[in-house]
Amino acid sequence: MEFVVLPDCPAAARLAGRLRAAHRIDHASGRPWIIGDWPEDTVTTIEAGPRRMVLLGHTRPDENATPAALGRLRSLHDGDRIASRLRGVFHLAVSLDGRTRVQGSVLGVRQIFTARAGGVTVAASGVAPLLRLTGASLDETLLAARLLAPGGAPWPLAQRPVRRGVEAVTTGHWLELDRDGRARQIRWWSLPEASRTLAQGAAAVRSALDDAIGARVAPGRILSADLSGGLDSTSLCFLAQAAGADLVTCHVTPLDSANADTFWAHRAAERLPAARHHTLSAERAENLFDVGYTADLAGAAPEGPSTWASGLAHVQDLAKRATAEGASLHLTGFGGDELFGRMPACAWSLARAAPVGGLRLVNRYRLANRWPWRATVRALLDRSTYRQNLAGVAARISAPPPPVDEPDFGWVFPPRMPSWATPDAVAAVRDLIVAAATEGPGPLDGDRARHQALASLVFEGTTVRQVNTALTGSGIAWDAPFLDDRVVEAALSTRIDQRLAPGRFKPLLTSALHGFVPGDLLDRRDKGEFSAEAFRGLARNRARILSLCEDSQLAGLGLIDPEAFRSAVLNPGPMSRHLQPIDTTVACESWLRTHPEPQGELR
């Protein structure tokens, strides 16, 4: 799915002639509004007099209530009430009295990007159509920020495309396009207060997940799904079966014999008799950790290199297998860990939300992670603001990684530039983060743990979106029901001391699915670990990675020292975390080689 949204003005109408697409929806004025390509069953158009609303994605609006609500709209701001009640994942656009509102999903699975073209601001569901209109050039500093590891650039930098003049609408905001083609962003969404008990939160999560799956199940539609053996993907498979989905599952056998995922996946498959199950060998050619962007993925990542580029060969293989079974939508468990598991800042928030029980739980975390008492107390006593924390992260991006036994309960995951980044690259990225700290939006939530969860969920949403961009034309899309707006609201509006009740693994999710997913599957307490796949990926692809050092384009931009990078590839270190900066560098270098500067049609 790819489309452009135009303001209701003559200058924008002139742009429409430059756009080539299968579908067009007009404003009430008759001027072109939305132009693009999309499957017919993923678009709903609603009219109420001169008012227009279009939903693009997986949702099921009420046939009576939604048109009535549209008819009552007096301003674009009133669209908040409609958007906050819809289930699923989708883009929403409203045209009212010459003004346009357009937005994606909160976490960016469906995102809106903007650029200036022909004297007006144009919005789009992806970066590619804006590049065709503008020929936007590479922003080398934003590209350098993609070298950061682990986790890539911190929010909000992670949302920004690496093209000058192309911007992403900020998380929780919608975009207004006025009659003159000018634009502004308006915040409409924030998390509800965390006030629910475990029982209340579990009921809300179960209802939201039922709605999320229901929005995706349709007669004649085959769904495929990961069945890794982990709790998140297993839960989605049982929900899909209950909703009547024609389901195909896929499990990839781990390399490490100590990883129990296959045991649990097969146990779950036995309880899903109506589904068709496939188990793939750990030795299959498509590696979970591959070499990044290859020639067949030229132009497949217009936003910029993704931290998940090394998994694209794996995704492409699953897509071919799923489409061979007739599937057009593939469900993944992305977002489950962030919603239902522990984030580092949870310890800080727990100690304040429920001091007695929270501190007991923090001590359990301390013992499990072997954190020293003094370092734990120091992290708990930290009172830095979000902006102070982000500025501190900027100051440390060239420092050695912190010890693994040193707790960090800050707002922001502290990434590092790789040791082979040039001083100029480090300085430019540091300035970029400092600017974000001083001039950018504030935190996604006033609570550290909820901000950190949302920032990580935006990363997951970005990953799903970028995977789908790479899969354009394959006949299938990746989807993550845990990332739906209503699911996120239900989970994170549960009190943190309830959401992370001691003695249980993911207690909110297991409570939500109690009596629905077999109890022995809900009782699993461990997670699979995949460092063996990472090291095998490096071993298999070392020669190809070393070849990237020859005539390195990153080096040509002055961003890395290729000899230092070569040395790291030959001697990476014993831990999987040592491979993460290699992974981001390969993604950036291979991206440059497969994504030449665009040639825009007009400026």
C-alpha atoms as one frame of an Amber mdcrd trajectory, in Angstrom:
protein
   0.000   0.000   0.000   1.386   3.399  -1.032  -0.435   6.691  -1.393  -0.069
  10.474  -1.429  -2.439  12.899   0.329  -2.887  16.316  -1.280  -4.288  19.514
   0.238  -7.508  20.934  -1.219  -5.976  23.713  -3.335  -5.214  24.407  -7.021
  -1.421  24.062  -6.644  -1.820  20.565  -5.221  -4.247  19.629  -7.984  -1.540
  20.463 -10.508   0.775  18.005  -8.733  -1.717  15.196  -9.217  -0.861  14.967
 -12.896   2.672  13.913 -11.957   1.467  10.955  -9.884   0.868   7.552 -11.444
  -1.348   5.191  -9.458  -4.317   2.864  -9.782  -6.670   4.680  -7.422  -7.818
   8.233  -6.748 -10.218   9.663  -4.149 -11.322  13.312  -4.417 -12.147  16.063
  -1.969 -15.785  17.234  -1.992 -14.506  20.114  -4.157 -13.623  17.621  -6.889
  -9.898  18.250  -6.490  -7.674  15.162  -6.074  -7.156  14.135  -2.450  -5.665
  10.632  -2.104  -3.791   9.015  -4.979  -2.125   5.626  -4.674  -2.138   1.862
  -4.902  -3.886  -0.348  -2.345  -5.814  -3.626  -2.136  -9.532  -3.000  -2.536
 -10.416  -4.764   0.732  -8.223  -2.469   2.836  -9.962   0.863   2.098 -13.201
   2.248   3.544 -14.612   5.561   2.277 -17.320   7.314   4.321 -19.240  10.421
   3.264 -21.560  12.708   5.236 -22.602  15.652   3.073 -19.407  17.508   2.079
 -17.370  15.675   4.720 -15.150  12.808   3.635 -13.279  10.201   5.685 -11.051
   7.419   4.374  -9.633   4.539   6.403  -6.778   2.588   4.810  -5.750  -0.594
   6.613  -7.244  -3.243   8.867 -10.220  -1.876  10.809 -13.962  -2.319  10.970
 -15.824   0.920  11.579 -19.400   0.738  12.821 -21.640   1.080   9.761 -24.041
   3.437  11.554 -22.060   5.142  14.313 -19.040   6.178  12.232 -20.961   8.004
   9.456 -23.089   9.661  12.134 -19.960  10.808  13.989 -18.506  12.147  10.734
 -21.708  14.086  10.099 -21.384  15.772  13.496 -17.821  16.976  12.863 -17.470
  20.727  13.266 -13.664  20.791  13.003 -10.823  18.421  12.248 -10.086  18.280
  15.984 -13.402  16.490  16.478 -11.886  13.578  14.564 -10.131  12.600  17.806
 -13.350  10.955  19.012 -13.571   8.798  15.891  -9.878   7.857  15.831  -9.855
   6.893  19.511 -12.681   4.382  19.055 -11.520   2.523  15.978  -9.860  -0.889
  16.326  -7.019  -2.327  14.268  -4.145  -0.601  12.456  -4.789   1.938   9.713
  -4.291   5.376   8.218  -7.091   7.885   8.731  -7.793  10.893   6.513 -10.575
  13.472   6.826 -11.479  16.253   4.378 -13.617  19.061   5.807 -14.290  22.539
   4.409 -11.039  22.695   2.446  -8.883  21.373   5.270  -7.378  17.897   5.551
  -6.460  15.744   8.533  -4.247  12.717   8.012  -2.567  10.392  10.494  -1.085
   6.941  10.862  -1.190   4.549  13.799   0.365   5.746  17.040   3.425   3.497
  16.917   4.187   4.076  13.250   3.241   0.730  11.746   1.221   3.074   9.564
   3.192   6.347   9.325   2.736   9.688   7.584   5.678  11.532   6.004   5.729
  15.056   4.570   7.719  17.156   2.108   7.309  20.368   0.147   6.633  20.004
  -3.581   5.196  22.428  -6.091   4.838  25.099  -3.402   2.665  23.011  -1.044
   3.150  20.419   1.665   2.383  16.903   0.485   1.791  13.944   2.805   2.406
  10.288   1.998   2.247   6.845   3.553   5.906   6.265   2.715   9.044   8.090
   1.691   9.313   6.706  -1.858   6.588   8.838  -3.495   8.008  11.966  -1.847
  11.458  11.155  -3.221   9.949  10.840  -6.686   8.382  14.269  -6.290  11.316
  16.076  -4.699  14.543  14.206  -5.404  15.479  14.841  -1.748  19.211  14.402
  -1.137  20.994  12.328   1.497  21.446  13.765   4.982  24.842  12.353   5.951
  24.452  13.187   9.646  21.185  11.278   9.956  22.825   8.387   8.109  25.720
   8.490  10.592  23.196   8.255  13.449  22.078   4.899  12.007  25.496   3.542
  13.047  24.519   3.815  16.716  24.203   0.517  18.587  22.584  -1.184  20.366
  19.093  -0.249  19.304  19.991   2.475  16.835  19.330   6.174  17.292  17.140
   7.145  20.260  13.623   8.490  19.831  12.759  10.884  18.215  15.768  10.649
  15.859  14.937   7.055  14.960  11.783   8.251  13.181  13.555  10.650  10.833
  14.261   9.541   7.246  17.824  10.096   6.049  16.645  12.520   3.327  16.745
  16.296   3.606  13.334  17.922   3.640  11.408  14.693   4.287   9.929  14.503
   7.775   7.898  11.969   9.727   4.809  13.081  11.641   5.682  12.870  15.337
   4.334  10.019  17.472   0.822  10.779  18.778   0.227  13.653  16.316  -1.926
  14.228  13.260  -1.112  16.435  10.301  -3.301  19.311   9.143  -3.069  20.557
   5.547  -4.860  23.890   5.030  -6.367  25.483   1.915  -3.024  27.053   0.990
  -1.031  23.834   1.274   0.555  24.755   4.605   0.966  22.132   7.294   1.112
  21.831  11.054   1.236  18.897  13.455  -1.260  18.602  16.320  -0.901  16.217
  19.240  -4.036  14.178  19.842  -2.929  11.002  21.632  -1.347  10.189  24.961
  -1.494   7.165  27.199  -4.365   6.915  29.680  -3.457   7.084  33.344  -2.005
   3.839  34.708  -4.868   3.047  37.101  -6.071  -0.461  36.280  -5.594  -3.444
  38.540  -4.258  -6.708  37.121  -7.769  -8.110  36.704  -9.058  -4.936  35.051
  -6.021  -4.690  32.792  -6.266  -8.352  31.796  -9.917  -7.930  30.775  -9.061
  -4.811  28.758  -6.098  -6.517  27.047  -8.172  -9.567  26.152 -10.936  -7.408
  24.655  -8.444  -5.292  22.701  -6.642  -8.358  21.350  -9.938  -9.971  20.312
 -10.801  -6.786  18.409  -7.319  -6.605  16.874  -7.451 -10.144  15.539 -11.085
  -9.734  14.477 -10.120  -6.747  12.325  -7.700  -8.955  10.405  -9.717 -12.161
   9.968 -11.964 -12.166   6.923 -13.768 -14.854   4.892 -11.444 -16.311   2.299
  -8.332 -14.692   3.783  -5.526 -17.044   4.815  -3.342 -15.832   7.669   0.174
 -17.036   8.335   1.854 -16.518  11.685   5.092 -17.022  13.537   4.917 -19.835
  16.061   8.310 -19.398  17.644   7.353 -21.181  20.855   7.477 -17.929  22.812
   4.446 -16.667  24.688   3.714 -13.722  22.394   3.471 -15.523  19.049   1.778
 -18.534  20.663  -0.938 -16.291  22.097  -1.649 -14.710  18.715  -1.994 -18.116
  17.075  -4.611 -19.209  19.623  -6.485 -15.916  19.221  -6.461 -16.295  15.432
  -7.777 -19.857  15.672 -10.582 -18.728  18.002 -11.539 -15.984  15.529 -11.991
 -18.602  12.803  -8.864 -17.786  10.819  -7.594 -20.144   8.137  -4.155 -20.335
   9.746  -0.690 -21.419   8.621   2.146 -21.301  11.175   5.887 -21.223  10.762
   8.592 -22.195  13.267  12.335 -21.857  12.678  14.372 -24.367  14.666  17.032
 -22.619  16.785  20.700 -23.552  16.411  21.345 -23.776  20.141  20.113 -27.072
  21.595  19.624 -25.307  24.946  16.978 -23.088  23.346  13.630 -24.724  24.211
  11.577 -22.841  21.603  11.012 -25.873  19.371   9.710 -27.980  22.260   7.162
 -25.306  23.150   6.237 -24.588  19.527   5.449 -28.242  18.873   3.465 -28.461
  22.095   1.406 -25.456  20.984   0.952 -26.867  17.472  -0.622 -30.005  18.933
  -3.359 -27.782  20.430  -3.954 -25.963  17.128  -5.273 -28.874  15.053  -7.042
 -26.791  12.411  -3.861 -24.942  11.415  -1.213 -26.114   8.984   2.219 -26.115
  10.640   5.680 -25.807   9.102   9.003 -26.288  10.887  12.081 -24.938   9.128
  15.578 -26.289   9.659  18.161 -24.285  11.551  20.520 -25.016   8.659  18.383
 -23.486   5.929  20.264 -21.208   3.570  18.284 -18.074   4.467  20.037 -16.897
   7.566  18.446 -15.040  10.450  21.505 -12.763  10.345  22.533 -12.004   6.804
  24.540  -9.362   4.970  21.989  -6.536   4.731  20.712  -4.976   1.509  21.511
  -6.997  -1.593  20.970  -6.210  -5.266  17.442  -7.661  -5.232  16.530  -5.135
  -2.501  17.700  -2.064  -4.429  15.444   0.833  -3.489  13.576  -1.264  -0.915
  14.386   1.006   2.039  13.696   4.611   1.006  13.569   5.804   4.646  17.156
   4.705   5.233  18.955   1.620   6.545  17.069  -0.430   9.115  18.591  -2.086
  12.167  16.743  -5.205  11.023  18.373  -5.319   7.590  20.320  -8.463   8.494
  17.018 -10.352   8.856  15.591  -9.480   5.456  16.666 -12.702   3.745  14.862
 -14.616   6.490  11.746 -12.464   6.025  11.795 -12.870   2.246  12.006 -16.649
   2.628   9.058 -16.730   5.046   7.079 -14.481   2.700   7.597 -16.879  -0.220
   6.557 -19.860   1.895   3.491 -18.067   3.257   2.277 -16.829  -0.139   2.730
 -20.349  -1.515   0.123 -21.365   1.082  -2.175 -18.568  -0.100  -1.561 -16.213
   2.833  -1.763 -12.456   2.346  -1.101 -11.390   5.956   1.552 -12.659   8.378
   1.202 -12.165  12.139   4.213 -11.602  14.386   4.578 -11.135  18.134   6.469
  -7.831  17.856   5.661  -5.600  20.819   4.852  -8.351  23.305   8.078  -7.992
  25.266   7.702  -4.213  25.558   4.050  -4.341  26.664   4.158  -7.288  29.023
   7.802  -7.733  30.033  10.339  -5.646  31.955  12.115  -2.641  30.515  15.228
  -1.309  32.301  13.444   1.812  33.586  10.704  -0.320  35.178  12.860  -0.651
  38.304  12.956   3.149  38.712   9.204   3.518  38.204   8.342   0.532  40.418
  10.307   1.928  43.326   8.184   5.089  43.181   4.775   3.614  42.300   4.802
   1.000  45.084   7.828   1.642  47.343   7.615  -1.471  49.540   6.659  -4.111
  46.992   8.510  -2.282  44.245  11.811  -2.281  46.089  11.438  -5.994  46.848
  10.974  -6.621  43.117  13.932  -4.383  42.274  16.062  -6.461  44.636  15.003
  -9.609  42.776  16.089  -7.960  39.524  19.364  -6.975  41.193  20.113 -10.520
  42.296  19.154 -12.007  38.920  21.395  -9.551  37.032  24.212  -9.481  39.640
  24.043  -5.718  39.994  26.163  -4.303  42.824  24.162  -2.679  45.628  25.902
   0.678  45.296  25.337   0.922  41.537  21.681  -0.096  41.940  21.012   2.533
  44.602  22.767   5.188  42.517  20.580   4.346  39.503  17.424   4.417  41.629
  18.286   7.837  43.070  18.844   9.413  39.636  16.412  12.321  39.167  17.421
  13.536  35.712  14.750  14.778  33.337  14.245  13.272  29.898  16.103  16.124
  28.232  18.985  15.881  30.719  19.197  12.129  30.194  19.208  12.470  26.400
  21.946  15.110  26.590  23.939  12.760  28.828  23.542   9.990  26.269  24.955
  12.373  23.639  28.012  13.045  25.792  28.787   9.315  26.109  28.317   8.064
  22.537  32.083   7.642  22.026  32.762   6.107  25.462  33.385   2.379  25.890
  30.198   0.357  26.466  29.180   0.199  30.135  29.881  -2.996  32.113  27.149
  -5.597  31.778  26.608  -5.592  35.550  25.998  -1.838  35.741  22.262  -1.000
  35.912  20.886   1.915  33.912  17.344   3.024  34.743  17.411   6.168  32.606
  14.818   7.396  30.144  16.909   6.484  27.095  18.826   3.361  26.114  22.470
   4.535  25.891  23.796   3.586  22.438  27.387   4.056  21.291  28.999   4.971
  18.019  31.237   2.139  16.778  34.931   2.427  17.505  35.604   2.707  13.749
  33.396   5.805  13.343  35.465   8.870  12.495  35.759  11.777  14.950  33.769
  13.952  12.536  30.931  11.399  12.435  30.879  11.138  16.226  30.816  14.917
  16.629  28.008  15.321  14.097  25.858  12.647  15.749  26.528  14.093  19.193
  25.335  17.522  17.987  22.232  15.888  16.480  21.290  14.235  19.786  21.986
  17.420  21.760  19.700  19.328  19.392  16.988  16.703  19.921  17.408  17.091
  23.682  17.136  20.873  23.626  14.767  21.549  20.724  12.888  18.318  20.036
   9.654  17.004  21.520   9.589  15.998  25.160   9.130  12.430  26.398   6.344
  10.226  25.101   5.044   9.943  28.665   5.852  11.574  31.987   6.786   8.217
  33.521  10.200   6.777  32.630   9.057   3.198  32.188   6.097   4.116  30.005
   8.219   6.482  27.887  10.825   3.759  27.446   8.171   1.193  26.532   6.597
   3.554  23.987   9.952   4.484  22.437  10.773   0.777  22.069   7.319   0.087
  20.644   7.819   2.867  18.077  11.048   1.081  17.104   9.052  -2.146  16.646
   6.407  -0.326  14.620   9.114   1.174  12.428  10.574  -2.294  11.877   7.224
  -3.724  10.751   6.656  -0.774   8.414  10.116  -1.050   6.876   9.765  -4.815
   6.432   6.522  -4.207   4.549   8.198  -1.619   2.331  10.828  -4.214   1.455
   8.074  -6.767   0.744   6.193  -4.488  -1.668   4.919  -6.562  -4.568   5.348
  -9.898  -2.759   1.617 -10.343  -2.147   1.895 -10.437   1.645   2.252  -7.958
   4.507   3.756  -8.375   7.992   1.457  -7.411  10.849   1.794  -7.070  14.632
  -1.502  -6.932  16.571   0.293  -6.083  19.838   1.182  -2.724  18.242  -2.440
  -1.651  17.711  -3.337   1.596  19.495  -6.091   0.071  21.641  -3.907  -2.884
  22.725  -1.135  -0.512  23.811  -3.599   1.626  25.761  -5.054  -1.401  27.537
  -1.672  -2.805  28.558   0.118   0.372  29.617  -2.874   1.791  31.500  -2.414
  -1.092  33.957  -0.486  -0.132  37.091   3.156  -1.099  36.799   3.169  -3.033
  40.096   0.247  -5.066  38.701   1.589  -5.394  35.170   4.863  -6.793  36.568
   3.470  -8.732  39.530   6.307 -10.725  41.154   6.802 -14.443  40.686   5.208
 -14.658  37.235   6.393 -14.263  33.647   4.383 -11.615  31.762   1.542 -11.723
  34.323  -0.724  -9.276  32.452  -0.694 -11.300  29.236  -1.010 -14.662  30.966
  -3.925 -13.342  33.044  -5.616 -12.010  29.920  -5.383 -15.407  28.220  -5.996
 -17.625  31.265  -8.452 -20.409  30.401  -8.040 -19.687  26.701  -4.451 -20.639
  25.959  -3.551 -23.990  27.603  -2.138 -23.441  31.082   1.104 -25.338  30.535
   1.949 -22.992  27.641   1.245 -19.945  29.786   3.517 -21.337  32.481   6.650
 -21.079  30.353   9.117 -18.793  32.143  12.144 -18.604  29.839  12.859 -17.032
  26.461  14.854 -18.231  23.488  18.318 -16.762  22.899  19.811 -16.455  19.424
  23.450 -15.443  19.711  24.425 -18.680  17.946  22.555 -17.479  14.841  24.321
 -14.131  15.027  27.795 -15.671  15.115  26.916 -18.147  12.390  25.688 -15.266
  10.259  29.005 -13.485  10.668  30.971 -16.660   9.879  28.921 -17.371   6.737
  29.112 -13.813   5.461  32.544 -12.675   6.651  34.003 -12.588   3.149  31.054
 -10.572   1.816  31.260  -8.176   4.751  35.013  -7.728   4.276  34.376  -6.894
   0.632  32.324  -3.923   1.814  35.532  -2.447   3.195  36.852  -2.169  -0.352
  35.922   1.223  -1.732  33.612   1.795   1.242  30.985   4.444   0.543  30.691
   5.203   4.260  34.423   5.898   4.258  33.977   8.066   1.171  31.502  10.179
   3.159  34.033  10.457   5.960  31.932   8.428   8.425  34.082   5.343   9.135
  37.681   4.116   9.065  37.440   1.017   6.823  40.595  -0.595   8.184  39.348
  -0.355  11.755  36.052  -1.861  10.617  37.877  -4.697   8.850  39.773  -5.463
  12.052  36.505  -5.656  14.023  34.969  -8.043  11.489  37.994 -10.336  11.771
  38.084 -10.106  15.587  34.601  -9.174  16.785  34.724 -10.227  20.428  33.096
 -13.128  22.290  29.631 -11.672  23.051  26.704 -11.174  20.685  26.567  -7.506
  21.722  29.946  -7.084  20.032  28.244  -7.896  16.717  25.606  -5.173  16.953
  27.769  -2.275  15.707  29.005  -4.517  12.890  25.371  -5.163  12.003  24.454
  -1.459  11.838  27.558  -0.649   9.786  26.790  -3.417   7.282  23.221  -2.133
   7.026  24.404   1.427   6.303  27.142   0.419   3.835  24.960  -2.034   1.908
  22.126   0.523   1.883  24.332   3.156   0.260  25.304   0.682  -2.452  21.684
  -0.211  -3.277  19.985   3.184  -2.861  21.417   5.809  -5.219  20.398   9.435
  -4.985  16.832   9.850  -6.314  16.026  11.911  -9.359  12.932  13.935  -8.487
  10.373  15.056 -11.051  10.118  18.577  -9.634  11.298  20.709  -6.768
